mmCIF file of C-alpha atoms in Angstrom:
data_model
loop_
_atom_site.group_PDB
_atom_site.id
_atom_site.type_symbol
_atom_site.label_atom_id
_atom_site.label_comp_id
_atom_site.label_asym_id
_atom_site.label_seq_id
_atom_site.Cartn_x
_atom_site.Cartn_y
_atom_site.Cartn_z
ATOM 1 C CA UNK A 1 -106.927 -61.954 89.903
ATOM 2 C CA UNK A 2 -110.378 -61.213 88.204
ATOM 3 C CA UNK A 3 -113.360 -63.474 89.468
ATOM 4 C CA UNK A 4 -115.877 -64.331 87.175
ATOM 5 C CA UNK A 5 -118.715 -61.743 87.969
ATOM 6 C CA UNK A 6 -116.233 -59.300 86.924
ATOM 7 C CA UNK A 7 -114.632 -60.705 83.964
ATOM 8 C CA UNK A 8 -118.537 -61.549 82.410
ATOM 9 C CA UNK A 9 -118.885 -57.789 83.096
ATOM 10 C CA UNK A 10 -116.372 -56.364 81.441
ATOM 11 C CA UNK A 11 -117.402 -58.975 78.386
ATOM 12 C CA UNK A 12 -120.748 -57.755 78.499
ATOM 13 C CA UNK A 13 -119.107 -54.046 78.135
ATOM 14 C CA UNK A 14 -116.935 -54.890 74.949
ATOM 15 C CA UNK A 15 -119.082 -56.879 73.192
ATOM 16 C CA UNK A 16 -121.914 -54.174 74.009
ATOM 17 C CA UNK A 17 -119.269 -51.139 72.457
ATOM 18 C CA UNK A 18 -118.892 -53.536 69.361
ATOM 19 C CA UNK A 19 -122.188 -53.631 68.234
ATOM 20 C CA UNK A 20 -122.221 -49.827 68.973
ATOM 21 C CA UNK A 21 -119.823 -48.697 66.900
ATOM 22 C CA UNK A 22 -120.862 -49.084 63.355
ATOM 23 C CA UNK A 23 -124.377 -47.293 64.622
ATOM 24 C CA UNK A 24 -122.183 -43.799 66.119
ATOM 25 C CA UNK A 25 -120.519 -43.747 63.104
ATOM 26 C CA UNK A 26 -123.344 -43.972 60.981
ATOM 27 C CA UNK A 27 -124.960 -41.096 63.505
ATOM 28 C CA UNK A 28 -121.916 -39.064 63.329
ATOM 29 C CA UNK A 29 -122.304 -38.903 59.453
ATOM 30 C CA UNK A 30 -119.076 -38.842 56.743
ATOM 31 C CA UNK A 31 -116.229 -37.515 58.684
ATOM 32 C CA UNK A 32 -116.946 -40.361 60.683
ATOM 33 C CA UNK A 33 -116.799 -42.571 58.387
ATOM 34 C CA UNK A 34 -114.147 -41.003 56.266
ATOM 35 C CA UNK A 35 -112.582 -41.553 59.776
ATOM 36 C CA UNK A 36 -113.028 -45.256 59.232
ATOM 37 C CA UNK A 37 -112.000 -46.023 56.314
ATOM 38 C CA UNK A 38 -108.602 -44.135 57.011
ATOM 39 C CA UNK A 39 -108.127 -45.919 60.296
ATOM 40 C CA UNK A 40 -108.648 -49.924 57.894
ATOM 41 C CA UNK A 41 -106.193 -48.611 55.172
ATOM 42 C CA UNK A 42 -103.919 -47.683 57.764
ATOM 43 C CA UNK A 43 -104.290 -51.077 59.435
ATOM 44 C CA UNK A 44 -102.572 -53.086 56.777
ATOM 45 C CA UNK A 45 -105.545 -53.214 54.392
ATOM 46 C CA UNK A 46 -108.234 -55.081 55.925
ATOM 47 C CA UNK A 47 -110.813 -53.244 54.458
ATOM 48 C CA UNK A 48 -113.024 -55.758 52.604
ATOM 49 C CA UNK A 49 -111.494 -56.741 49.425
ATOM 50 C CA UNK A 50 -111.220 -59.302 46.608
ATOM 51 C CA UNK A 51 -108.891 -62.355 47.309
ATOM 52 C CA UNK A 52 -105.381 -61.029 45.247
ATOM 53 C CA UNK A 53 -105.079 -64.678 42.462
ATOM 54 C CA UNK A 54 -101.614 -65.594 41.258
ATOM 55 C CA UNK A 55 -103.806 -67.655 38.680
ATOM 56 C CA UNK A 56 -104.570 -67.079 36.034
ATOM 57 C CA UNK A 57 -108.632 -66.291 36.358
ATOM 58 C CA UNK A 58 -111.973 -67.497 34.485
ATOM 59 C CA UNK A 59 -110.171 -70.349 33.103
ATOM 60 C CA UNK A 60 -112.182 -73.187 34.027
ATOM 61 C CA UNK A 61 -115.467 -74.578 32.858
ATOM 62 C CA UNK A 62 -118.464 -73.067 34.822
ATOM 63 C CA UNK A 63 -120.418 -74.763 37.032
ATOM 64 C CA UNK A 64 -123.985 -74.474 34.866
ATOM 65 C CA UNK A 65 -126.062 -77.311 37.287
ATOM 66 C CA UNK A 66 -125.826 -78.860 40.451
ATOM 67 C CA UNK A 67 -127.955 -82.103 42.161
ATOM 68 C CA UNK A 68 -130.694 -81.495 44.459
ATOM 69 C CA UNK A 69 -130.039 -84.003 47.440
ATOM 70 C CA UNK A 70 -133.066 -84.127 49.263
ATOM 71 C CA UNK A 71 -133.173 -87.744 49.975
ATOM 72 C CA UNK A 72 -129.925 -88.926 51.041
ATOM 73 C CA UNK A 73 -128.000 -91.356 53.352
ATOM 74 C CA UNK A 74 -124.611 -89.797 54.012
ATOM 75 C CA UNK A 75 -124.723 -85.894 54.002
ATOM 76 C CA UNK A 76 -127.284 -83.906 57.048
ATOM 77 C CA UNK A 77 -130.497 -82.707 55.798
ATOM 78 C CA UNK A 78 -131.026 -78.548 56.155
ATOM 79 C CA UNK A 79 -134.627 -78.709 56.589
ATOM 80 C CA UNK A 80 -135.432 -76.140 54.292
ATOM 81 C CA UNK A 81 -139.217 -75.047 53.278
ATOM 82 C CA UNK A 82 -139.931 -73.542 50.322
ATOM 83 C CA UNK A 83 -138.533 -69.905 51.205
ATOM 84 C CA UNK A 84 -135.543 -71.064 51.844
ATOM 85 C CA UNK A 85 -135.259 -73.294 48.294
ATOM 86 C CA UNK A 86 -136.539 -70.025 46.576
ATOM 87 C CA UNK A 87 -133.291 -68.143 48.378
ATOM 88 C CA UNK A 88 -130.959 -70.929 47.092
ATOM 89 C CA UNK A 89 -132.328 -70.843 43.747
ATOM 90 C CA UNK A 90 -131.836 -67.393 43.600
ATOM 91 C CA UNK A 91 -127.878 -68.226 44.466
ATOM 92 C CA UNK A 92 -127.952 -70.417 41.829
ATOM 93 C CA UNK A 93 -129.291 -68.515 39.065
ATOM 94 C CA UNK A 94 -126.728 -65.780 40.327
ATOM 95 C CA UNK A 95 -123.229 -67.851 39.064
ATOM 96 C CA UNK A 96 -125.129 -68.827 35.589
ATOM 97 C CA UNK A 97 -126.784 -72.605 37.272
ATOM 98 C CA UNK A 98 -129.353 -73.244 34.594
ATOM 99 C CA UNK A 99 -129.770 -76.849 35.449
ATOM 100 C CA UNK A 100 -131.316 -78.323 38.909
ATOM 101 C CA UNK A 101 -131.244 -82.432 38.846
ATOM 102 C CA UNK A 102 -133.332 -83.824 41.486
ATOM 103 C CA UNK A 103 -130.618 -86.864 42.487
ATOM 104 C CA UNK A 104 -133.429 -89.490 42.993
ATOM 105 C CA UNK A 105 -137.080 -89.119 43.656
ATOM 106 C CA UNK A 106 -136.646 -91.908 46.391
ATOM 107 C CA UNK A 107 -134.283 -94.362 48.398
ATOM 108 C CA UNK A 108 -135.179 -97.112 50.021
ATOM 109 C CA UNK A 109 -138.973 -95.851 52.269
ATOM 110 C CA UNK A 110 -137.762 -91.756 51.300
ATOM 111 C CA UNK A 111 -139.186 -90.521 48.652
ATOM 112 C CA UNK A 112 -139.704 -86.751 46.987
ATOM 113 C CA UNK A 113 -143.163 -86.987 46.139
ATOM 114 C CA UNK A 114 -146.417 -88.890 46.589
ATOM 115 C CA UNK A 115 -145.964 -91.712 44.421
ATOM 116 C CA UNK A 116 -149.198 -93.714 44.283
ATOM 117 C CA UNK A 117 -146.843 -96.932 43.476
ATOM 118 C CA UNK A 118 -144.389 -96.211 46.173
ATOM 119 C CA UNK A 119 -146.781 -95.581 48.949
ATOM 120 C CA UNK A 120 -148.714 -98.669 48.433
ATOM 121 C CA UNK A 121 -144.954 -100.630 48.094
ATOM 122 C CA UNK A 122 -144.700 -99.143 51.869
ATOM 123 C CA UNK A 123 -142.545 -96.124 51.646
ATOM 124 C CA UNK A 124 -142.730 -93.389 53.896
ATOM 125 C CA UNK A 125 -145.682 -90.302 52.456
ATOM 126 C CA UNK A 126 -143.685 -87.176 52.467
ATOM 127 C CA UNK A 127 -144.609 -83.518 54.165
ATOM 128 C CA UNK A 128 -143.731 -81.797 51.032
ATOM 129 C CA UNK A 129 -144.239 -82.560 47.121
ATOM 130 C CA UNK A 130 -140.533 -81.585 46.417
ATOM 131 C CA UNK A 131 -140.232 -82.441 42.875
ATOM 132 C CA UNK A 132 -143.503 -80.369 42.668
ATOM 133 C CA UNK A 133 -141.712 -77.418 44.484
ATOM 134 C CA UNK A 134 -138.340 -77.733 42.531
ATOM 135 C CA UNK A 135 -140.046 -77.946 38.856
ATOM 136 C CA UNK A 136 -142.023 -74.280 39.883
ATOM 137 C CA UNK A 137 -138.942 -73.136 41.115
ATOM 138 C CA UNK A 138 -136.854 -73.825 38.113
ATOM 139 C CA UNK A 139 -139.843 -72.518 35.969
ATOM 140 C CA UNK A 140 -139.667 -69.227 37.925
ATOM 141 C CA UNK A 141 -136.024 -68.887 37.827
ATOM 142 C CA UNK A 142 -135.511 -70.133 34.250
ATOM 143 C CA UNK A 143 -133.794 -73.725 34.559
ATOM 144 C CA UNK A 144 -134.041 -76.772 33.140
ATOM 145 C CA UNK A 145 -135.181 -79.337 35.919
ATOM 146 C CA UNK A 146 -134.055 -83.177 35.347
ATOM 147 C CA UNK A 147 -136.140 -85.956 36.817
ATOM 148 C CA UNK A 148 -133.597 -88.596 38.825
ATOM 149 C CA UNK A 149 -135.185 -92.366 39.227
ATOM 150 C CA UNK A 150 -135.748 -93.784 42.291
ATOM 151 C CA UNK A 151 -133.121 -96.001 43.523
ATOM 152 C CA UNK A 152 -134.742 -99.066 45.730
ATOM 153 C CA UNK A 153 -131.397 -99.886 47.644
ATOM 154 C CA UNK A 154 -130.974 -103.504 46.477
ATOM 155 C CA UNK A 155 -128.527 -102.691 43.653
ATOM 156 C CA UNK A 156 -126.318 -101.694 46.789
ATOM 157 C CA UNK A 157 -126.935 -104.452 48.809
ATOM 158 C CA UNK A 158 -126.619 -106.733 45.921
ATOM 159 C CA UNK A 159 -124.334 -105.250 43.137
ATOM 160 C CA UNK A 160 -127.232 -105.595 40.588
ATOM 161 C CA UNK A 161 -128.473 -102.998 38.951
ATOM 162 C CA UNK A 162 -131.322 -104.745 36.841
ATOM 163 C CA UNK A 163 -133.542 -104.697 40.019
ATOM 164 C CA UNK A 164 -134.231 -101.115 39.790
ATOM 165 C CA UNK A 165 -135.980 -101.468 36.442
ATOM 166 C CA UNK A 166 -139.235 -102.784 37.652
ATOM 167 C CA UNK A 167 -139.999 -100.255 39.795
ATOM 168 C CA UNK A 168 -139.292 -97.266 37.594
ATOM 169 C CA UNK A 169 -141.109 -98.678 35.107
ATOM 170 C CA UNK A 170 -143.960 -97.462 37.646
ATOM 171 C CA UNK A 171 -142.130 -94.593 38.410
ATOM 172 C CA UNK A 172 -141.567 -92.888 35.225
ATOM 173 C CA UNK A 173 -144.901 -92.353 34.133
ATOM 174 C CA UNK A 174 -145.732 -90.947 37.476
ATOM 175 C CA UNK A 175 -143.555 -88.615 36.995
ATOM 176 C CA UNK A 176 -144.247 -87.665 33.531
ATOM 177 C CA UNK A 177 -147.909 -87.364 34.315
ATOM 178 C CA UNK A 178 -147.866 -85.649 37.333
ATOM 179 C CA UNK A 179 -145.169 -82.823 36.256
ATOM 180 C CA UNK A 180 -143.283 -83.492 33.065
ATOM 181 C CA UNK A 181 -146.683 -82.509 30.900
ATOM 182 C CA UNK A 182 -147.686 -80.098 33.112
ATOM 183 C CA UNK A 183 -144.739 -77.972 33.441
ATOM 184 C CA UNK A 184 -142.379 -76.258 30.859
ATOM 185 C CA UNK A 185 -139.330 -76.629 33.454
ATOM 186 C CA UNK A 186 -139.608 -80.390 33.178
ATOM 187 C CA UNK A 187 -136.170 -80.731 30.685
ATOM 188 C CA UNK A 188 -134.864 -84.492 31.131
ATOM 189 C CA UNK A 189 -134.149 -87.813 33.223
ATOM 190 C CA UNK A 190 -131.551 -88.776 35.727
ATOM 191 C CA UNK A 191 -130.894 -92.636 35.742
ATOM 192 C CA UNK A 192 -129.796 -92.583 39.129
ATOM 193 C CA UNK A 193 -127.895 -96.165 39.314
ATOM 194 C CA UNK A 194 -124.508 -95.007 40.118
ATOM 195 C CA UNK A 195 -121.707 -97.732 38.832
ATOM 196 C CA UNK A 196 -118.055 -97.587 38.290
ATOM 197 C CA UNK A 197 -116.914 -100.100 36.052
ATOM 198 C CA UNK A 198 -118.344 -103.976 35.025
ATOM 199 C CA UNK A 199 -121.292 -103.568 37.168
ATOM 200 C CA UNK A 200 -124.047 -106.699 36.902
ATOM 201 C CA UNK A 201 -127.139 -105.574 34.571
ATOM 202 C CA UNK A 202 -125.880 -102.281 34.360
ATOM 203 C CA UNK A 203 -126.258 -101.936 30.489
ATOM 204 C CA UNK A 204 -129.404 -103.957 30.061
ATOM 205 C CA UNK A 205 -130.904 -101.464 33.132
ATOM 206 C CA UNK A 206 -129.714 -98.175 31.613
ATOM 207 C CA UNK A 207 -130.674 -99.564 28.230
ATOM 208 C CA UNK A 208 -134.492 -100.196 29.712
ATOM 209 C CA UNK A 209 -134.776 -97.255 31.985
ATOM 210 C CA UNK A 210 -133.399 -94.060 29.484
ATOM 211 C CA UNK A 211 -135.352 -95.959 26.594
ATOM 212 C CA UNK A 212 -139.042 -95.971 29.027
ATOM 213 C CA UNK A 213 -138.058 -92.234 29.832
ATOM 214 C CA UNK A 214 -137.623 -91.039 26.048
ATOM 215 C CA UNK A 215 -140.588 -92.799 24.805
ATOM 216 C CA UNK A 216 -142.778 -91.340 27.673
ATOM 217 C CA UNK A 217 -141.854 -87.705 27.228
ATOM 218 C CA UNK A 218 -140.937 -87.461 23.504
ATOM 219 C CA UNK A 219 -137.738 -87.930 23.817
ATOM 220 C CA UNK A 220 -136.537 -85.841 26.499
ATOM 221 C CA UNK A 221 -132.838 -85.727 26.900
ATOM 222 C CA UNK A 222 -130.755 -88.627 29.853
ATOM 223 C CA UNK A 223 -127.946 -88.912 31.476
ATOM 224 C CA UNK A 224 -125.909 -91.002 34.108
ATOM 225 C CA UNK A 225 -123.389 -89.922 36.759
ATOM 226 C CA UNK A 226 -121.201 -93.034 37.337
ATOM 227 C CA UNK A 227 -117.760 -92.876 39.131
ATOM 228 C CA UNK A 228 -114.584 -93.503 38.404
ATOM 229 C CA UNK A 229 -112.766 -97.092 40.319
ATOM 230 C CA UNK A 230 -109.672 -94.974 40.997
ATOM 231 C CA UNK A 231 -107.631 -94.552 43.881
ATOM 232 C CA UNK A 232 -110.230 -92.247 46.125
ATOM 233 C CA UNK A 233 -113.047 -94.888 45.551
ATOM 234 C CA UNK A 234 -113.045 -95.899 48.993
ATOM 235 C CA UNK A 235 -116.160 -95.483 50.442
ATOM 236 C CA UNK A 236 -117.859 -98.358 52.783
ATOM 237 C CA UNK A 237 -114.300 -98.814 53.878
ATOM 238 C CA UNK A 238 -111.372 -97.263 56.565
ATOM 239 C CA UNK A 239 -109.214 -96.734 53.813
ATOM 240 C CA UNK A 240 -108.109 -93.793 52.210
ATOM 241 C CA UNK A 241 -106.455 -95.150 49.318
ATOM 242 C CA UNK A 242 -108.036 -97.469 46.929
ATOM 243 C CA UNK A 243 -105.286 -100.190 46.515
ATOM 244 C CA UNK A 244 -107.261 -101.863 43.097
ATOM 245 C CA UNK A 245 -107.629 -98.845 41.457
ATOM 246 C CA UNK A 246 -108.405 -98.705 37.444
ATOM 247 C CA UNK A 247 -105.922 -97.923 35.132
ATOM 248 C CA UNK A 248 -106.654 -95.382 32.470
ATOM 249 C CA UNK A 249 -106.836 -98.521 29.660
ATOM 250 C CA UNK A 250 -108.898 -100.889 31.628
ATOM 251 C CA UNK A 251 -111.131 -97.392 32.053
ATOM 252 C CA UNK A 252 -111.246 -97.097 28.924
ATOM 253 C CA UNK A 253 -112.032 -100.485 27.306
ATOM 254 C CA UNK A 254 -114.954 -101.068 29.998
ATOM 255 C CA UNK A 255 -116.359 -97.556 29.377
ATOM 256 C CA UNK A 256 -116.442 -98.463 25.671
ATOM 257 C CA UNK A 257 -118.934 -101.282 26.135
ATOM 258 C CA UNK A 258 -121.065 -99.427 28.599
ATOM 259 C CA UNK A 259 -121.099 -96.743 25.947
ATOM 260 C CA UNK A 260 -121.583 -99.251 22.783
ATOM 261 C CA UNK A 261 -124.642 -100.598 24.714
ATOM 262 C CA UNK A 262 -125.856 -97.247 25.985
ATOM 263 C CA UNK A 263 -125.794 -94.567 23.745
ATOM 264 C CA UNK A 264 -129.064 -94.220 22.519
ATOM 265 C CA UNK A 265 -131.034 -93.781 25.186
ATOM 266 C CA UNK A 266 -128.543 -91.832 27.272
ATOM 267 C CA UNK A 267 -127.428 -88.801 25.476
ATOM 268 C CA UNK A 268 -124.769 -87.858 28.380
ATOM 269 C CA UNK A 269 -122.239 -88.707 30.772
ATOM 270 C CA UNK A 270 -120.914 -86.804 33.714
ATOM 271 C CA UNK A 271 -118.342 -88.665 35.348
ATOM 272 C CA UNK A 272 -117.784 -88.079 38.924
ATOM 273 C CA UNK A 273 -114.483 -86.194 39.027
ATOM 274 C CA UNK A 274 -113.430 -87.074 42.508
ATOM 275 C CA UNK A 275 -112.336 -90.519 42.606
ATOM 276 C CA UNK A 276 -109.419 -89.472 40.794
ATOM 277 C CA UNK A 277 -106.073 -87.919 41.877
ATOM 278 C CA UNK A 278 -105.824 -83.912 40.850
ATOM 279 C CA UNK A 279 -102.497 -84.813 38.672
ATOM 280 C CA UNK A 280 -104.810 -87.606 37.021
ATOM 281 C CA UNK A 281 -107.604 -85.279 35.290
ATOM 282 C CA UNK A 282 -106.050 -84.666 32.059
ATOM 283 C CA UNK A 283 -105.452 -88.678 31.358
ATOM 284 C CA UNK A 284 -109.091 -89.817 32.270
ATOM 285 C CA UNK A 285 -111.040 -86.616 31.356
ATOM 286 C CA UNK A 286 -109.283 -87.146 28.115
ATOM 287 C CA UNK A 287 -110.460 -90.410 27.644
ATOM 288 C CA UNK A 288 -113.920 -89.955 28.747
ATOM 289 C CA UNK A 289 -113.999 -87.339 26.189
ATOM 290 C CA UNK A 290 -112.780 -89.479 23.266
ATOM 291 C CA UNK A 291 -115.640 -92.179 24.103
ATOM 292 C CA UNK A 292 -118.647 -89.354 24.472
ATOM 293 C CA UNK A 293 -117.739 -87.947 20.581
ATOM 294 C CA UNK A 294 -116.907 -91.789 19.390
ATOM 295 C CA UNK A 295 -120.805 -92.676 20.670
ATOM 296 C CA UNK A 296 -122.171 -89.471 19.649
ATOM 297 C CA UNK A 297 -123.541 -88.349 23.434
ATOM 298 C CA UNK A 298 -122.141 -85.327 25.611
ATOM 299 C CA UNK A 299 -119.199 -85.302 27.951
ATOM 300 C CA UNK A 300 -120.556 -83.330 30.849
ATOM 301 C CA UNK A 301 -118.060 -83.677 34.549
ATOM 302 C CA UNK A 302 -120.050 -83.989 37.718
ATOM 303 C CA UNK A 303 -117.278 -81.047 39.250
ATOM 304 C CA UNK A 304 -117.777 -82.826 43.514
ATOM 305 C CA UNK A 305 -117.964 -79.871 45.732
ATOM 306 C CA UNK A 306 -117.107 -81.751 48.572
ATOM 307 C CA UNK A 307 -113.578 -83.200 49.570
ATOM 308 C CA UNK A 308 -112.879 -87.159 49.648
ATOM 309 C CA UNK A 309 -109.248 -86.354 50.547
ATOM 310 C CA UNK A 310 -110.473 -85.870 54.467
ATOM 311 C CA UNK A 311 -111.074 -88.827 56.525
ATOM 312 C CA UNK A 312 -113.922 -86.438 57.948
ATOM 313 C CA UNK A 313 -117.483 -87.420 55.238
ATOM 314 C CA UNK A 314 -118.371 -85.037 54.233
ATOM 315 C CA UNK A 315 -117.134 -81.265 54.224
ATOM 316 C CA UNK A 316 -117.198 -78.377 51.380
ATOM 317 C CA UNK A 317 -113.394 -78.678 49.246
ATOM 318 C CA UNK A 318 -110.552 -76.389 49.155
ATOM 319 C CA UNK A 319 -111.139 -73.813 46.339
ATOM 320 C CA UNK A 320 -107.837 -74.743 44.463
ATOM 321 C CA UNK A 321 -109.282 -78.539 44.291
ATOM 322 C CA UNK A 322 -112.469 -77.576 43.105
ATOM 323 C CA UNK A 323 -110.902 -74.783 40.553
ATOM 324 C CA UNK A 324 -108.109 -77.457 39.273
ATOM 325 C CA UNK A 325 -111.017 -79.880 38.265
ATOM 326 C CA UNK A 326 -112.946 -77.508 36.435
ATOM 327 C CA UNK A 327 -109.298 -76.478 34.765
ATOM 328 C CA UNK A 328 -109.255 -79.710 33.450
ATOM 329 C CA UNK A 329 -112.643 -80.058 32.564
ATOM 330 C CA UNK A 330 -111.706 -76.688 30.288
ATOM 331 C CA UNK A 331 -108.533 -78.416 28.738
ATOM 332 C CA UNK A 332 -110.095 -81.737 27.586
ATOM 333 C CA UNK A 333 -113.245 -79.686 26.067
ATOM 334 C CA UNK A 334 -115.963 -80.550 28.101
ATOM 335 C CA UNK A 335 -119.225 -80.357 27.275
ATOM 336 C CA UNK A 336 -120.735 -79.096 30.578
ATOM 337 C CA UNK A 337 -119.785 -79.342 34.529
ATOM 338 C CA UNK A 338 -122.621 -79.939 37.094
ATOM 339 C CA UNK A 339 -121.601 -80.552 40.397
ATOM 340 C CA UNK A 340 -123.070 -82.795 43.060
ATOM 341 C CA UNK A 341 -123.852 -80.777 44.639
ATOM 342 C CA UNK A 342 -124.689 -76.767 45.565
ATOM 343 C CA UNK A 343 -127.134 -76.257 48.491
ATOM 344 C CA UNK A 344 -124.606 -78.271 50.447
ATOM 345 C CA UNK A 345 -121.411 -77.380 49.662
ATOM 346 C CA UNK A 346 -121.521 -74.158 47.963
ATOM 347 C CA UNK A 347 -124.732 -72.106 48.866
ATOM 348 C CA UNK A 348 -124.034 -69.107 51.318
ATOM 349 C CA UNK A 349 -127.023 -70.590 53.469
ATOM 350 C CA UNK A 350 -125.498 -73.583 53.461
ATOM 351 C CA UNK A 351 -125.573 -75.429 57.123
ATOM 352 C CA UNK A 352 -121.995 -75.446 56.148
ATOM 353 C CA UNK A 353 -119.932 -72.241 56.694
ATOM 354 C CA UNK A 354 -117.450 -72.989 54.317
ATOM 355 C CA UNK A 355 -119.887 -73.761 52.006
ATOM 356 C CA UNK A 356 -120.539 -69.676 51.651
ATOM 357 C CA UNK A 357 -117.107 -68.894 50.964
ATOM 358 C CA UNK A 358 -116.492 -71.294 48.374
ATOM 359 C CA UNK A 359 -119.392 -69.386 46.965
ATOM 360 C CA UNK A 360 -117.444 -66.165 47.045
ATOM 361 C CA UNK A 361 -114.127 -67.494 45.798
ATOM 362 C CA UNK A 362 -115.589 -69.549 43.110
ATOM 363 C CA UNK A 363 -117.324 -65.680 42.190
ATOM 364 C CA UNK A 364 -113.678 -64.124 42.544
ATOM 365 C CA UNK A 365 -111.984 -66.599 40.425
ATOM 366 C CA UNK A 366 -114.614 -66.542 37.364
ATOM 367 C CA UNK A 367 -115.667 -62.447 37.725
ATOM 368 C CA UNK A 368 -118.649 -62.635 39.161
ATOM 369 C CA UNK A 369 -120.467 -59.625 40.512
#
């Protein structure tokens, strides 16, 4: 039997030839390597190598923008600085990202930036001016940055969205003073409400918020990121399966009106695409499609990069979940996919392992070197 001093000893000793043996061969020079690579394609290829697909590949709509979540209430903050945001950038701009959308400049006492009206309402001062940080950065990398509102909480805690307009009517023109006329990066507006279907005030506030944000900057293009009632939209509850979930009619005819008393002010839509079942897509992306051209606005999909179909909130998806969505996104003729959201779920210095090989697969799948 091996006692412990001797079994940490002999660790020590392997783990101590690992490390060594990539720096002999590199010593040694090429037969030692030429050495090496015989000895992997001997053992059963494991020489580094693309995944082999029994899809067909590139045949989804690319991911061209992704949500910055800096202020959030249910996914871990990475505590980046600002070299580590240039890094992710960088990852970004390397799949063809051309579009960063700060997902609200403030919840609740959080906010992004220092917002004269919000500080003196009694929110917290941030360390860092992010949305200052993330309109240089999309400058330097050349993206399109989109300004999200800031969401007070109530319309969670009371199902009514028409109390967020007041304070973005302060908001807004912060924002368009302090960075939408000073820097070329500054490309749009998020109105952050999220809603799914009949929500109270919801048209009046999306009406009143995307009209304040085109008047401000010249008319600077919107959009909203609402989600669908379907059988996934469980959240706040120990349920995975959403019992009252929407048809694709009632969907429809309630998506109508929201569009009939929406449309123009907000000039797109990107549904969230997760609420949904996978062999649902084609009906309700169809739809949603039908209603963007009938109103005249764009029919982008917010592509989730995370996975509602664990009871585990929240982890990066399965590949085949994320590249079936964007499939379907491709059949119905979609307009553009942004997913909520990259530094999370997809970046390779994500806090998330996973996160980094999505990265690579999703570069497999559409060719990218």
């Amino acid at each position: 039997m091996t006692d412990r001093r001797t079994f940490i000893k002999k660790a020590a000793i392997a783990a101590a030839t690992a490390v060594a043996v990539p720096q002999v061969g590199k010593a040694m020079g090429t037969n030692s390597l030429h050495v090496t690579d015989e000895a992997d394609r001997h053992n059963h290829g494991r020489a580094a190598r693309e995944s082999t697909l029994i899809v067909p590949k590139d045949n989804g709509l690319r991911i061209t923008g992704t949500f910055l979540d800096e202020i959030s209430h249910d996914i871990p903050h990475q505590n980046w600085g600002e070299k580590e945001w240039d890094a992710d950038f960088a990852h970004m701009k390397a799949i063809g990202i051309d579009t960063v959308i700060d997902i609200r400049s403030g919840y609740r006492k959080f906010i992004t930036y220092p917002s004269p009206y919000l500080l003196k309402k009694g929110c917290y001062m941030p360390s860092v001016d992010l949305i200052d940080m993330f309109c240089r950065l999309a400058q330097k990398y050349g993206m399109k940055f989109y300004f999200g509102l800031y969401d007070s909480g109530r319309y969670w805690d009371t199902g009514d969205l028409s109390y967020e307009i007041e304070d973005n009517k302060y908001v807004i023109d912060e924002a368009w003073e302090m960075y939408g006329s000073r820097y070329d990066s500054f490309g749009g507006w998020y109105i952050s409400g999220e809603i799914s279907r009949k929500t109270k005030g919801a048209i009046d506030a999306f009406h009143a918020m995307g009209k304040q944000c085109k008047d401000v900057s010249g008319g600077l293009p919107t959009f909203i990121s609402p989600w669908i009632d379907g059988k996934k939209a469980v959240m706040g509850t120990t349920k995975m399966t959403n019992e009252q979930a929407v048809s694709v009619a009632e969907h429809e005819r309630e998506w109508n009106e929201i569009f009939d008393g929406i449309h123009d002010v907000v000039d797109a839509c990107a549904f969230q695409d997760g609420h949904i079942d996978y062999d649902e897509l084609d009906a309700f992306f169809s739809v949603n499609k039908k209603l963007a051209d009938r109103y005249g606005m764009q029919c982008w999909t917010n592509a989730e990069t995370f996975d509602r179909d664990m009871p585990i909130h929240f982890l990066p998806i399965k590949f085949d979940k994320l590249r079936m969505k964007l499939e379907a996104a491709k059949r119905c003729g979609y307009d553009k996919a942004i997913t909520f959201e990259f530094s999370h779920f997809m970046s390779p210095q994500s806090v998330y392992g996973a996160a980094g090989n999505l990265y690579n697969r999703y570069k497999e799948y559409f060719n990218i070197k």
